Amino acid sequence: MKLTLYFREYCSLCHQMLAELKPWQDRHGFELEVLDVDADPVLEARFNELVPVLMDGEQEICHWHLDIPALAAHLGEIG
């Protein structure tokens, strides 16, 4: 499984979500692609003030803060 974190380098929420994802990544072994929305005008237009946004393909898992129940359900831990 490959998840994508849409991110801004200067965004403290982005760095917080990235750090909070690390133990989940260690436990579940998913690949995590981190994309800086400011490096791509299309991504910036799409996500702008929503970052950080955690996605699996086109499916949004959460934005702004890591939604633990949503991530756990997505990874098959609950539900």
mmCIF file of C-alpha atoms in Angstrom:
data_model
loop_
_atom_site.group_PDB
_atom_site.id
_atom_site.type_symbol
_atom_site.label_atom_id
_atom_site.label_comp_id
_atom_site.label_asym_id
_atom_site.label_seq_id
_atom_site.Cartn_x
_atom_site.Cartn_y
_atom_site.Cartn_z
ATOM 1 C CA MET A 1 0.000 0.000 0.000
ATOM 2 C CA LYS A 2 1.193 3.486 -0.838
ATOM 3 C CA LEU A 3 -0.157 6.532 0.970
ATOM 4 C CA THR A 4 0.577 10.114 -0.023
ATOM 5 C CA LEU A 5 1.017 13.029 2.330
ATOM 6 C CA TYR A 6 0.482 16.400 0.699
ATOM 7 C CA PHE A 7 2.745 18.675 2.672
ATOM 8 C CA ARG A 8 4.319 22.115 2.999
ATOM 9 C CA GLU A 9 7.835 22.452 4.344
ATOM 10 C CA TYR A 10 6.999 25.464 6.543
ATOM 11 C CA CYS A 11 3.780 23.910 7.924
ATOM 12 C CA SER A 12 3.994 22.744 11.543
ATOM 13 C CA LEU A 13 0.826 20.623 11.175
ATOM 14 C CA CYS A 14 2.453 18.889 8.209
ATOM 15 C CA HIS A 15 5.559 17.995 10.215
ATOM 16 C CA GLN A 16 3.387 16.821 13.103
ATOM 17 C CA MET A 17 1.324 14.517 10.866
ATOM 18 C CA LEU A 18 4.485 13.138 9.244
ATOM 19 C CA ALA A 19 5.942 12.315 12.677
ATOM 20 C CA GLU A 20 2.672 10.754 13.862
ATOM 21 C CA LEU A 21 2.533 8.549 10.758
ATOM 22 C CA LYS A 22 5.954 6.973 11.431
ATOM 23 C CA PRO A 23 4.798 4.351 13.996
ATOM 24 C CA TRP A 24 1.845 3.471 11.761
ATOM 25 C CA GLN A 25 4.204 3.027 8.831
ATOM 26 C CA ASP A 26 6.522 0.862 10.940
ATOM 27 C CA ARG A 27 3.602 -1.321 12.075
ATOM 28 C CA HIS A 28 1.824 -1.661 8.722
ATOM 29 C CA GLY A 29 4.700 -1.332 6.262
ATOM 30 C CA PHE A 30 2.995 1.041 3.846
ATOM 31 C CA GLU A 31 5.023 3.240 1.543
ATOM 32 C CA LEU A 32 4.650 6.952 2.268
ATOM 33 C CA GLU A 33 5.190 9.480 -0.490
ATOM 34 C CA VAL A 34 5.551 13.059 0.751
ATOM 35 C CA LEU A 35 4.752 15.696 -1.869
ATOM 36 C CA ASP A 36 5.286 19.418 -1.334
ATOM 37 C CA VAL A 37 2.220 21.155 -2.755
ATOM 38 C CA ASP A 38 4.209 24.347 -3.274
ATOM 39 C CA ALA A 39 6.392 22.563 -5.851
ATOM 40 C CA ASP A 40 3.425 21.940 -8.171
ATOM 41 C CA PRO A 41 0.836 24.597 -9.105
ATOM 42 C CA VAL A 42 -1.814 21.931 -9.739
ATOM 43 C CA LEU A 43 -1.329 20.415 -6.276
ATOM 44 C CA GLU A 44 -1.249 23.858 -4.685
ATOM 45 C CA ALA A 45 -4.548 24.769 -6.344
ATOM 46 C CA ARG A 46 -6.124 21.462 -5.345
ATOM 47 C CA PHE A 47 -5.008 21.261 -1.700
ATOM 48 C CA ASN A 48 -3.931 24.804 -0.749
ATOM 49 C CA GLU A 49 -5.298 25.400 2.776
ATOM 50 C CA LEU A 50 -6.189 21.734 3.426
ATOM 51 C CA VAL A 51 -2.591 20.603 3.969
ATOM 52 C CA PRO A 52 -1.543 18.353 5.399
ATOM 53 C CA VAL A 53 -3.722 15.882 3.526
ATOM 54 C CA LEU A 54 -3.243 12.111 3.786
ATOM 55 C CA MET A 55 -4.498 10.215 0.755
ATOM 56 C CA ASP A 56 -4.628 6.669 -0.556
ATOM 57 C CA GLY A 57 -4.827 7.229 -4.281
ATOM 58 C CA GLU A 58 -7.783 9.584 -4.737
ATOM 59 C CA GLN A 59 -9.330 8.672 -1.373
ATOM 60 C CA GLU A 60 -8.768 11.222 1.381
ATOM 61 C CA ILE A 61 -8.090 9.628 4.766
ATOM 62 C CA CYS A 62 -7.788 12.906 6.681
ATOM 63 C CA HIS A 63 -6.519 16.477 6.574
ATOM 64 C CA TRP A 64 -5.110 19.033 9.036
ATOM 65 C CA HIS A 65 -4.657 16.450 11.825
ATOM 66 C CA LEU A 66 -4.047 12.707 11.784
ATOM 67 C CA ASP A 67 -7.452 11.100 12.287
ATOM 68 C CA ILE A 68 -6.432 7.950 14.199
ATOM 69 C CA PRO A 69 -9.812 6.154 13.895
ATOM 70 C CA ALA A 70 -9.992 6.900 10.154
ATOM 71 C CA LEU A 71 -6.420 5.696 9.571
ATOM 72 C CA ALA A 72 -6.948 2.570 11.696
ATOM 73 C CA ALA A 73 -10.112 1.723 9.775
ATOM 74 C CA HIS A 74 -8.367 2.358 6.453
ATOM 75 C CA LEU A 75 -5.529 0.044 7.435
ATOM 76 C CA GLY A 76 -7.970 -2.646 8.545
ATOM 77 C CA GLU A 77 -7.334 -2.402 12.291
ATOM 78 C CA ILE A 78 -10.982 -1.716 13.047
ATOM 79 C CA GLY A 79 -14.319 -2.024 11.331
#
